[in-house]
PDB file of C-alpha atoms in Angstrom:
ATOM      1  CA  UNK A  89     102.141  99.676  74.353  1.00 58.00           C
ATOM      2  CA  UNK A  90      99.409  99.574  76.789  1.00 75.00           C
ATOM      3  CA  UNK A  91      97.619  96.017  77.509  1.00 79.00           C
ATOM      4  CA  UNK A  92      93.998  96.408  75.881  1.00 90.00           C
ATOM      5  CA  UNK A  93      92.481  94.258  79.233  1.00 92.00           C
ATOM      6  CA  UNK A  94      90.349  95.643  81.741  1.00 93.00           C
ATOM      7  CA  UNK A  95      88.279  93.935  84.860  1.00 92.00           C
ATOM      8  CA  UNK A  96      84.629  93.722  84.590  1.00 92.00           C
ATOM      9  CA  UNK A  97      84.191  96.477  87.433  1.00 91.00           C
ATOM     10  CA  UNK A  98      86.427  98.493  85.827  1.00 91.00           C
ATOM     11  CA  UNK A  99      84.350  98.399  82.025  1.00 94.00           C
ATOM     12  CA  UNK A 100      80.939  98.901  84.494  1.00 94.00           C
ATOM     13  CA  UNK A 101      83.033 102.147  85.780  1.00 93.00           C
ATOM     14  CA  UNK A 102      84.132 103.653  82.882  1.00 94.00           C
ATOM     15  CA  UNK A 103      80.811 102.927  80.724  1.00 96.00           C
ATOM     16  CA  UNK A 104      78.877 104.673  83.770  1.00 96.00           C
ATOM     17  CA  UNK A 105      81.570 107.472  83.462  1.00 95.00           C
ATOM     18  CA  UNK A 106      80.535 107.769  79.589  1.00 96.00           C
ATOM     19  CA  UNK A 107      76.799 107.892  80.534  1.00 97.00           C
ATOM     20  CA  UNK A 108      77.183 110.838  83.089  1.00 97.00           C
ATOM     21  CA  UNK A 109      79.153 112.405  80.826  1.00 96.00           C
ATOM     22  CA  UNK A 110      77.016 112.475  77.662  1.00 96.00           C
ATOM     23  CA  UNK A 111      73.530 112.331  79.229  1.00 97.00           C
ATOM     24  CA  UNK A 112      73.662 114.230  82.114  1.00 96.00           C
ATOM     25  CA  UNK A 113      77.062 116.750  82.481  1.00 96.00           C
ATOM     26  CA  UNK A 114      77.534 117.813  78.889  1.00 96.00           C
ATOM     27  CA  UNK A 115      73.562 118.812  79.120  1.00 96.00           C
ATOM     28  CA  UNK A 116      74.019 121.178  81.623  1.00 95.00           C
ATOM     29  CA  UNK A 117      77.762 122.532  80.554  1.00 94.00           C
ATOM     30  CA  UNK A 118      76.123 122.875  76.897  1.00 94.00           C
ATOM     31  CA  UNK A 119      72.960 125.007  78.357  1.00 94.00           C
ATOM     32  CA  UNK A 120      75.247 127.098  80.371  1.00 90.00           C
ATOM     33  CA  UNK A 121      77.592 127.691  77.319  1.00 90.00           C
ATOM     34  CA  UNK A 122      74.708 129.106  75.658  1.00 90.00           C
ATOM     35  CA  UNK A 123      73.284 131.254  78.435  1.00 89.00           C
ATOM     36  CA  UNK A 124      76.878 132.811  78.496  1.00 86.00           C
ATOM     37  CA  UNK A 125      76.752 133.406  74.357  1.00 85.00           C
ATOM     38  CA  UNK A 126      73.717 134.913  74.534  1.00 87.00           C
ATOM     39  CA  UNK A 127      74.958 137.520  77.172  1.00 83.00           C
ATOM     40  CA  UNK A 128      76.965 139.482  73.749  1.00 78.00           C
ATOM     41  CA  UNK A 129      80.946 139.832  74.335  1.00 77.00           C
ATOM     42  CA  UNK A 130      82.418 136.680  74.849  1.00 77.00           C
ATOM     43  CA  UNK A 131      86.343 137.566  74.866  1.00 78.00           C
ATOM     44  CA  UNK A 132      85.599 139.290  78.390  1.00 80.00           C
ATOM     45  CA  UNK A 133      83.132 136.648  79.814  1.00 82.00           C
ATOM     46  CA  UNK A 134      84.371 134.366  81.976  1.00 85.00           C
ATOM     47  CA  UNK A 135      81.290 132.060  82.420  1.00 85.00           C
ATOM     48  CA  UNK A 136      81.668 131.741  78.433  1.00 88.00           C
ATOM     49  CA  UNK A 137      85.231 130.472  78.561  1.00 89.00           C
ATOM     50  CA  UNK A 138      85.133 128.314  81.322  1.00 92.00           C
ATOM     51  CA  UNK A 139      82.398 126.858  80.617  1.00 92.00           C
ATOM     52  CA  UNK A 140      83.295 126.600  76.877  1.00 93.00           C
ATOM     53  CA  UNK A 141      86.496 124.832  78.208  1.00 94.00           C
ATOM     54  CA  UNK A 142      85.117 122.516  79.873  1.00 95.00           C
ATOM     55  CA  UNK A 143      82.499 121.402  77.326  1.00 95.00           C
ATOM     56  CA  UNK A 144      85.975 120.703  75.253  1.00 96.00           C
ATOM     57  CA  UNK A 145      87.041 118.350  77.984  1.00 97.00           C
ATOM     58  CA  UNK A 146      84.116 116.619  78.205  1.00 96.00           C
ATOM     59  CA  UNK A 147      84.185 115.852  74.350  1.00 96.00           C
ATOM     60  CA  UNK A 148      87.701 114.966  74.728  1.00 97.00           C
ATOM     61  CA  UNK A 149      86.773 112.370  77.474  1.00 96.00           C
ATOM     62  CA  UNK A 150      83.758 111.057  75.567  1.00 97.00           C
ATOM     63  CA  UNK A 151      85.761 110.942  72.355  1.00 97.00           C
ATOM     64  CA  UNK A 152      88.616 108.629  74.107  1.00 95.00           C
ATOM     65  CA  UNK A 153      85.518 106.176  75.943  1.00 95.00           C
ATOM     66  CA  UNK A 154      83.732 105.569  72.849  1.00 96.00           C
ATOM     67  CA  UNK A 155      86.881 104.906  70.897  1.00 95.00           C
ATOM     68  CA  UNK A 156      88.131 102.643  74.349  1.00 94.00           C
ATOM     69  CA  UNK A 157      85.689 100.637  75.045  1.00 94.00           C
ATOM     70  CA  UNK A 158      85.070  98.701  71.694  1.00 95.00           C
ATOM     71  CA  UNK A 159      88.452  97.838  71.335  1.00 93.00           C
ATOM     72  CA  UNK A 160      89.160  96.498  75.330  1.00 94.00           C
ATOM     73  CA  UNK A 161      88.556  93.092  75.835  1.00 94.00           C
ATOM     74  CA  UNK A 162      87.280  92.487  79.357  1.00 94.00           C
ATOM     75  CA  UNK A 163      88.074  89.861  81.437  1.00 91.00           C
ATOM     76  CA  UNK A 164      86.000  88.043  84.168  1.00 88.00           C
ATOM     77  CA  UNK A 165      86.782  85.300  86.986  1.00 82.00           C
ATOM     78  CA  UNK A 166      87.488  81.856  86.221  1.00 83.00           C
ATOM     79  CA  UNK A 167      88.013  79.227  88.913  1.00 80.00           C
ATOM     80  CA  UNK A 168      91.118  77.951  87.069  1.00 81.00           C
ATOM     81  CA  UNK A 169      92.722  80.837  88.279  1.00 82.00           C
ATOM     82  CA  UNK A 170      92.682  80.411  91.818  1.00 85.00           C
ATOM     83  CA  UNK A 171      96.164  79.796  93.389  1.00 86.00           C
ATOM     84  CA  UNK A 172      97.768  81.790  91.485  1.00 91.00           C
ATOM     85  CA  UNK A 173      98.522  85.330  89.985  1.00 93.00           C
ATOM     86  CA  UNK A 174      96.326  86.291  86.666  1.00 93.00           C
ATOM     87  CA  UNK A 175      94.885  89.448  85.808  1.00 93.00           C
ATOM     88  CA  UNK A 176      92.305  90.832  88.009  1.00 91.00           C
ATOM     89  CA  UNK A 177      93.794  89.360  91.438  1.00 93.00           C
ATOM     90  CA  UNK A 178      94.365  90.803  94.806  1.00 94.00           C
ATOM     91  CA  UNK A 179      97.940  90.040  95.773  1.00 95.00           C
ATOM     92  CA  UNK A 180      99.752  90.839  99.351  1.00 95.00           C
ATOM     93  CA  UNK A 181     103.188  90.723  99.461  1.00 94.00           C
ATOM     94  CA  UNK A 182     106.044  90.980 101.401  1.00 92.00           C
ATOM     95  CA  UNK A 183     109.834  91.797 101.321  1.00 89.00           C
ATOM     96  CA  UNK A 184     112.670  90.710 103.677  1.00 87.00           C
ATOM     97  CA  UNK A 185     112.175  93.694 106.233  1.00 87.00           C
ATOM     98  CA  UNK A 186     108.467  92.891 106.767  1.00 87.00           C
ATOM     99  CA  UNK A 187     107.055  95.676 104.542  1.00 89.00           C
ATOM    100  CA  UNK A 188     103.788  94.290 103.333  1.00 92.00           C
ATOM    101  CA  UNK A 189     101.608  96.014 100.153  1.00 93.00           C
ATOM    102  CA  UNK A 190      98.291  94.586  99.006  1.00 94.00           C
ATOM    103  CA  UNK A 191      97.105  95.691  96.040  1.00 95.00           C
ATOM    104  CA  UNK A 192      95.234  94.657  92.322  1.00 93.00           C
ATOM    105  CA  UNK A 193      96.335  93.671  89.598  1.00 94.00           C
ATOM    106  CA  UNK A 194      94.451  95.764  86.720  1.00 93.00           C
ATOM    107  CA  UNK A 195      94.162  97.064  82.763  1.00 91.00           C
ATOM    108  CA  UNK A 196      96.344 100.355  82.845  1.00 90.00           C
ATOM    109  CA  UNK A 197      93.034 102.267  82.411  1.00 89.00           C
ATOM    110  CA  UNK A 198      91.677 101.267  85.853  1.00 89.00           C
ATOM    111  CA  UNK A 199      94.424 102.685  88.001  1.00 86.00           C
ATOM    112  CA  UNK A 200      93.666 106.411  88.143  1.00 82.00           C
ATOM    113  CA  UNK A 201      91.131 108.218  89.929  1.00 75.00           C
ATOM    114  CA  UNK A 202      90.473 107.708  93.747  1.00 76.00           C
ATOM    115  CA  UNK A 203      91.622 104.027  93.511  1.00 73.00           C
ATOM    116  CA  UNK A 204      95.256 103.896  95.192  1.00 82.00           C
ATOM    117  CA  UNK A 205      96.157 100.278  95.414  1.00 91.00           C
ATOM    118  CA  UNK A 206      95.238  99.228  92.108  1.00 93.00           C
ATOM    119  CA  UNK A 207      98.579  98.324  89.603  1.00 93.00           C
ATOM    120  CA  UNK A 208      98.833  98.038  85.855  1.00 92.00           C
ATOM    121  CA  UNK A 209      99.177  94.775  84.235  1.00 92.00           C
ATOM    122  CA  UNK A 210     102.002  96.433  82.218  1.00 91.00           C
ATOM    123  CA  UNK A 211     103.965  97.373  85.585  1.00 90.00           C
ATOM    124  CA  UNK A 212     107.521  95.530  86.645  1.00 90.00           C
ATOM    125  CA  UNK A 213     105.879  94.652  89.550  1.00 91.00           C
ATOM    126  CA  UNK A 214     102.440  92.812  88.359  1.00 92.00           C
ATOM    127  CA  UNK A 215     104.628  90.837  85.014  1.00 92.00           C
ATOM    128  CA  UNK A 216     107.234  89.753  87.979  1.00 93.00           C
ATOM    129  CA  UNK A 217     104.551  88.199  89.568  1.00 94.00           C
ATOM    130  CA  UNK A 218     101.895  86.507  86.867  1.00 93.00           C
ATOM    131  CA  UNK A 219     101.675  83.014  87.487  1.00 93.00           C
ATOM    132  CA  UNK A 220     103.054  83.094  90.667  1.00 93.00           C
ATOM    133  CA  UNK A 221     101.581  81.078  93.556  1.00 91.00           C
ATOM    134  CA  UNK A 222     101.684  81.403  97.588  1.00 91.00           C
ATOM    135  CA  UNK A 223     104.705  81.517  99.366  1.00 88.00           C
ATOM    136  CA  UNK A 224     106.799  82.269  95.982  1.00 89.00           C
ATOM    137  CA  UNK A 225     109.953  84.923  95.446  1.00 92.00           C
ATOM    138  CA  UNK A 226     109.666  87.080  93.396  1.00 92.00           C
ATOM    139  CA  UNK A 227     112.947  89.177  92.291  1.00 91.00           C
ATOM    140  CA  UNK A 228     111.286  92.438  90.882  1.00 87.00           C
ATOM    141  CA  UNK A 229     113.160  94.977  88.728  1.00 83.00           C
ATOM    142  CA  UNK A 230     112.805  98.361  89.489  1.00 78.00           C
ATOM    143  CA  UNK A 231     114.720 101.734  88.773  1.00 80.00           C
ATOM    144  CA  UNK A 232     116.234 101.769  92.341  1.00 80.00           C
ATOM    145  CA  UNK A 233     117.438  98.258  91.776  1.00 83.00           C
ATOM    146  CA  UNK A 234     116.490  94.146  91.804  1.00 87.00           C
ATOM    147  CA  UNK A 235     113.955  93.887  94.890  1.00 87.00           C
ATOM    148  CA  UNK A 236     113.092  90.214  96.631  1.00 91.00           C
ATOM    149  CA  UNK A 237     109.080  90.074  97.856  1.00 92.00           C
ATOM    150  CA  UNK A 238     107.136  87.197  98.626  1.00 94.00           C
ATOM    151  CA  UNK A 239     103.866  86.306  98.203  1.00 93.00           C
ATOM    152  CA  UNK A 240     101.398  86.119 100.813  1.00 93.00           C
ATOM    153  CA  UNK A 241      97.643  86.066  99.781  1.00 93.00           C
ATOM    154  CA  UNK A 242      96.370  85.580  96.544  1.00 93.00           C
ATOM    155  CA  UNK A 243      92.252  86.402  96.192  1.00 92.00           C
ATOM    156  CA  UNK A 244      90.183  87.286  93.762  1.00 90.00           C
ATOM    157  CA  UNK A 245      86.838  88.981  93.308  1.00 86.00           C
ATOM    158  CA  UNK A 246      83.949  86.275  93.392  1.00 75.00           C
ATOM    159  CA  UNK A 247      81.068  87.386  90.376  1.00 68.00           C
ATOM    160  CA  UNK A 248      77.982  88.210  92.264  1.00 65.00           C
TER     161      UNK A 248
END
């Protein structure tokens, strides 16, 4: 089961996304789908379908965000958490042949889209290290076997 957590940037994103979505896109999809009714045969028109489609997506979307965000719980910065790993940190690490990653640790919503070094909360990787401080191993179990990384840099986002 997915972790119901998410980082305050990432609630700001997603209740943005919901905005957009109702106010401004679905406006425009839903004025289009009606042009394209209006035009008679709709088996045969493809500005009618596509656009009929998509309005279907959009509900889908706005269906799953209204339902969403009630229900996540949405976690901020605390100075207590400084020094080591907790939910919301930036984390660099690094394994025996000097490979080095940097990445976030996030709510499983918050890793999709454009971001690429953001990491689920729920992944091997982010519950191997939780609690972790500086200069700790960490043995990491993964499907290609038990990996050794050590941690570099732990940050985290300072609230404006």
């Amino acid at each position: 089961m997915k972790t119901k957590l998410i980082t305050r940037e990432g609630y700001n994103k997603l209740k943005e996304e919901h905005d957009y979505l109702w106010h401004e896109q679905r406006p425009e999809v839903t004025k289009i789908v009606t042009w394209a009714a209006s035009l008679g045969d709709r088996s045969e028109n493809a500005d009618y379908q596509y656009n009929k489609r998509l309005l279907r997506q959009i509900d889908r979307r706005v269906r799953f965000l209204r339902k969403f965000l009630p229900e996540v719980q949405v976690v901020d910065y605390s100075p207590q958490q400084e020094g080591k790993v907790f939910f919301g940190a930036w984390v660099e690490i690094e394994n025996e042949e000097g490979e080095t990653k940097r990445f976030r640790i996030v709510g499983p919503e918050e890793i999709y889209g454009e971001v690429k070094n953001y990491i689920s909360i729920d992944s091997p990787m982010a519950r191997a290290l939780l609690k972790r401080e500086v200069d700790d191993e960490v043995e990491v179990n993964t499907p290609a076997g038990t990996k050794l990384w050590f941690i570099n840099k732990i940050e985290y986002p300072k609230p404006e």
